[in-house]
Amino acid sequence: MKAKKIATIVLTALASALPVLSGVMKLSQNPEIVETLSKVGVGDYLVPLGLMEIGFTALFVYPKTMKIGFLFLTCYFAGALATELSHGTAFNAVLPLALIWIAAFLRDRSVFLPGKTAVQANA
């Protein structure tokens, strides 16, 4: 049980760190990020995209809003993946998306298995 708790904390931290760091890079107008996102047509929206990443991650980390944060992050990174696919760029959205899904599953299985409550899933 202790190993699962440690794994959950570590994966949640990793899953949360990636979008936050990406959001900070967007807010700081990192030249590489500006160039890459300008190529796919969203270079003018760096600040809103960065704020969304950080805000959605905050919702995901807080236990009471984890499910809505999970939904928002999944939608955000699915859109990022669709943009990457349509423009033939590297699939940078796959790793954060996978980590978010794994962390959400470990934290509360009722996100994926609606018949079980969080208490039943952890028992």
mmCIF file of C-alpha atoms in Angstrom:
data_model
loop_
_atom_site.group_PDB
_atom_site.id
_atom_site.type_symbol
_atom_site.label_atom_id
_atom_site.label_comp_id
_atom_site.label_asym_id
_atom_site.label_seq_id
_atom_site.Cartn_x
_atom_site.Cartn_y
_atom_site.Cartn_z
ATOM 1 C CA MET A 1 0.000 0.000 0.000
ATOM 2 C CA LYS A 2 2.858 2.374 0.799
ATOM 3 C CA ALA A 3 4.531 1.730 -2.574
ATOM 4 C CA LYS A 4 1.268 2.576 -4.390
ATOM 5 C CA LYS A 5 0.949 5.814 -2.437
ATOM 6 C CA ILE A 6 4.533 6.814 -3.274
ATOM 7 C CA ALA A 7 4.025 5.910 -6.945
ATOM 8 C CA THR A 8 0.826 7.948 -7.014
ATOM 9 C CA ILE A 9 2.545 10.996 -5.525
ATOM 10 C CA VAL A 10 5.531 10.720 -7.883
ATOM 11 C CA LEU A 11 3.390 10.262 -10.993
ATOM 12 C CA THR A 12 1.066 13.089 -9.977
ATOM 13 C CA ALA A 13 4.078 15.358 -9.446
ATOM 14 C CA LEU A 14 5.527 14.440 -12.852
ATOM 15 C CA ALA A 15 2.153 14.760 -14.574
ATOM 16 C CA SER A 16 1.677 18.182 -12.982
ATOM 17 C CA ALA A 17 5.204 19.450 -13.557
ATOM 18 C CA LEU A 18 5.116 19.042 -17.334
ATOM 19 C CA PRO A 19 2.105 21.299 -18.022
ATOM 20 C CA VAL A 20 3.224 23.854 -15.435
ATOM 21 C CA LEU A 21 6.709 24.088 -16.949
ATOM 22 C CA SER A 22 5.202 24.301 -20.417
ATOM 23 C CA GLY A 23 2.850 27.049 -19.241
ATOM 24 C CA VAL A 24 5.707 28.993 -17.664
ATOM 25 C CA MET A 25 7.718 28.724 -20.878
ATOM 26 C CA LYS A 26 4.752 30.066 -22.829
ATOM 27 C CA LEU A 27 4.230 32.932 -20.375
ATOM 28 C CA SER A 28 7.936 33.820 -20.469
ATOM 29 C CA GLN A 29 7.770 34.000 -24.278
ATOM 30 C CA ASN A 30 10.612 31.499 -24.739
ATOM 31 C CA PRO A 31 11.901 32.098 -28.319
ATOM 32 C CA GLU A 32 11.878 28.394 -29.213
ATOM 33 C CA ILE A 33 8.289 28.027 -28.025
ATOM 34 C CA VAL A 34 7.218 31.212 -29.846
ATOM 35 C CA GLU A 35 8.797 29.947 -33.078
ATOM 36 C CA THR A 36 7.307 26.459 -32.802
ATOM 37 C CA LEU A 37 3.796 27.633 -31.952
ATOM 38 C CA SER A 38 3.899 30.350 -34.621
ATOM 39 C CA LYS A 39 4.557 27.646 -37.231
ATOM 40 C CA VAL A 40 1.305 25.911 -36.307
ATOM 41 C CA GLY A 41 -0.665 29.162 -36.142
ATOM 42 C CA VAL A 42 -1.152 29.682 -32.405
ATOM 43 C CA GLY A 43 1.787 31.985 -31.707
ATOM 44 C CA ASP A 44 -0.541 34.873 -30.858
ATOM 45 C CA TYR A 45 -2.170 32.883 -28.052
ATOM 46 C CA LEU A 46 0.832 32.045 -25.870
ATOM 47 C CA VAL A 47 -0.416 33.818 -22.748
ATOM 48 C CA PRO A 48 -3.915 32.273 -22.735
ATOM 49 C CA LEU A 49 -2.476 28.828 -23.515
ATOM 50 C CA GLY A 50 0.093 29.138 -20.712
ATOM 51 C CA LEU A 51 -2.535 30.303 -18.225
ATOM 52 C CA MET A 52 -4.828 27.437 -19.224
ATOM 53 C CA GLU A 53 -2.093 24.860 -18.682
ATOM 54 C CA ILE A 54 -1.277 26.206 -15.231
ATOM 55 C CA GLY A 55 -4.918 26.666 -14.235
ATOM 56 C CA PHE A 56 -5.999 23.223 -15.417
ATOM 57 C CA THR A 57 -3.062 21.664 -13.598
ATOM 58 C CA ALA A 58 -4.024 23.459 -10.388
ATOM 59 C CA LEU A 59 -7.514 21.992 -10.710
ATOM 60 C CA PHE A 60 -6.013 18.541 -11.313
ATOM 61 C CA VAL A 61 -3.730 18.674 -8.273
ATOM 62 C CA TYR A 62 -6.427 19.789 -5.820
ATOM 63 C CA PRO A 63 -8.334 16.638 -4.752
ATOM 64 C CA LYS A 64 -11.853 18.148 -4.803
ATOM 65 C CA THR A 65 -11.456 19.415 -8.382
ATOM 66 C CA MET A 66 -9.260 16.592 -9.698
ATOM 67 C CA LYS A 67 -11.922 15.197 -12.041
ATOM 68 C CA ILE A 68 -12.653 18.491 -13.796
ATOM 69 C CA GLY A 69 -8.910 19.238 -13.955
ATOM 70 C CA PHE A 70 -8.373 15.798 -15.481
ATOM 71 C CA LEU A 71 -11.068 16.494 -18.066
ATOM 72 C CA PHE A 72 -9.653 19.929 -18.950
ATOM 73 C CA LEU A 73 -6.060 18.658 -19.192
ATOM 74 C CA THR A 74 -7.151 15.711 -21.324
ATOM 75 C CA CYS A 75 -9.024 18.018 -23.700
ATOM 76 C CA TYR A 76 -6.146 20.501 -23.801
ATOM 77 C CA PHE A 77 -3.522 17.886 -24.645
ATOM 78 C CA ALA A 78 -5.842 16.090 -27.080
ATOM 79 C CA GLY A 79 -6.156 19.389 -28.943
ATOM 80 C CA ALA A 80 -2.396 19.843 -28.818
ATOM 81 C CA LEU A 81 -1.929 16.335 -30.193
ATOM 82 C CA ALA A 82 -4.430 16.998 -32.988
ATOM 83 C CA THR A 83 -2.553 20.185 -33.880
ATOM 84 C CA GLU A 84 0.753 18.299 -33.904
ATOM 85 C CA LEU A 85 -0.701 15.565 -36.118
ATOM 86 C CA SER A 86 -2.197 18.024 -38.588
ATOM 87 C CA HIS A 87 1.061 19.964 -38.953
ATOM 88 C CA GLY A 88 3.475 17.023 -38.970
ATOM 89 C CA THR A 89 5.398 18.132 -35.877
ATOM 90 C CA ALA A 90 6.782 16.005 -33.042
ATOM 91 C CA PHE A 91 4.265 14.388 -30.694
ATOM 92 C CA ASN A 92 5.133 16.368 -27.574
ATOM 93 C CA ALA A 93 1.635 16.086 -26.098
ATOM 94 C CA VAL A 94 1.666 12.288 -25.746
ATOM 95 C CA LEU A 95 3.893 12.037 -22.651
ATOM 96 C CA PRO A 96 2.018 14.560 -20.463
ATOM 97 C CA LEU A 97 -1.307 13.086 -21.562
ATOM 98 C CA ALA A 98 -0.223 9.545 -20.667
ATOM 99 C CA LEU A 99 1.156 10.637 -17.289
ATOM 100 C CA ILE A 100 -2.033 12.554 -16.485
ATOM 101 C CA TRP A 101 -4.159 9.501 -17.266
ATOM 102 C CA ILE A 102 -1.978 7.176 -15.184
ATOM 103 C CA ALA A 103 -1.887 9.598 -12.244
ATOM 104 C CA ALA A 104 -5.663 10.099 -12.409
ATOM 105 C CA PHE A 105 -6.226 6.342 -12.437
ATOM 106 C CA LEU A 106 -3.991 5.849 -9.415
ATOM 107 C CA ARG A 107 -5.574 8.744 -7.517
ATOM 108 C CA ASP A 108 -9.235 7.941 -8.165
ATOM 109 C CA ARG A 109 -10.317 5.000 -10.299
ATOM 110 C CA SER A 110 -13.883 6.287 -10.387
ATOM 111 C CA VAL A 111 -12.717 8.653 -13.140
ATOM 112 C CA PHE A 112 -12.553 5.605 -15.428
ATOM 113 C CA LEU A 113 -14.809 3.148 -13.595
ATOM 114 C CA PRO A 114 -17.933 5.142 -12.695
ATOM 115 C CA GLY A 115 -19.560 2.287 -10.748
ATOM 116 C CA LYS A 116 -16.920 2.537 -8.023
ATOM 117 C CA THR A 117 -16.545 5.413 -5.605
ATOM 118 C CA ALA A 118 -13.150 6.741 -4.597
ATOM 119 C CA VAL A 119 -13.403 4.971 -1.221
ATOM 120 C CA GLN A 120 -14.221 1.604 -2.818
ATOM 121 C CA ALA A 121 -11.419 1.963 -5.365
ATOM 122 C CA ASN A 122 -8.816 2.625 -2.666
ATOM 123 C CA ALA A 123 -9.942 -0.274 -0.455
#
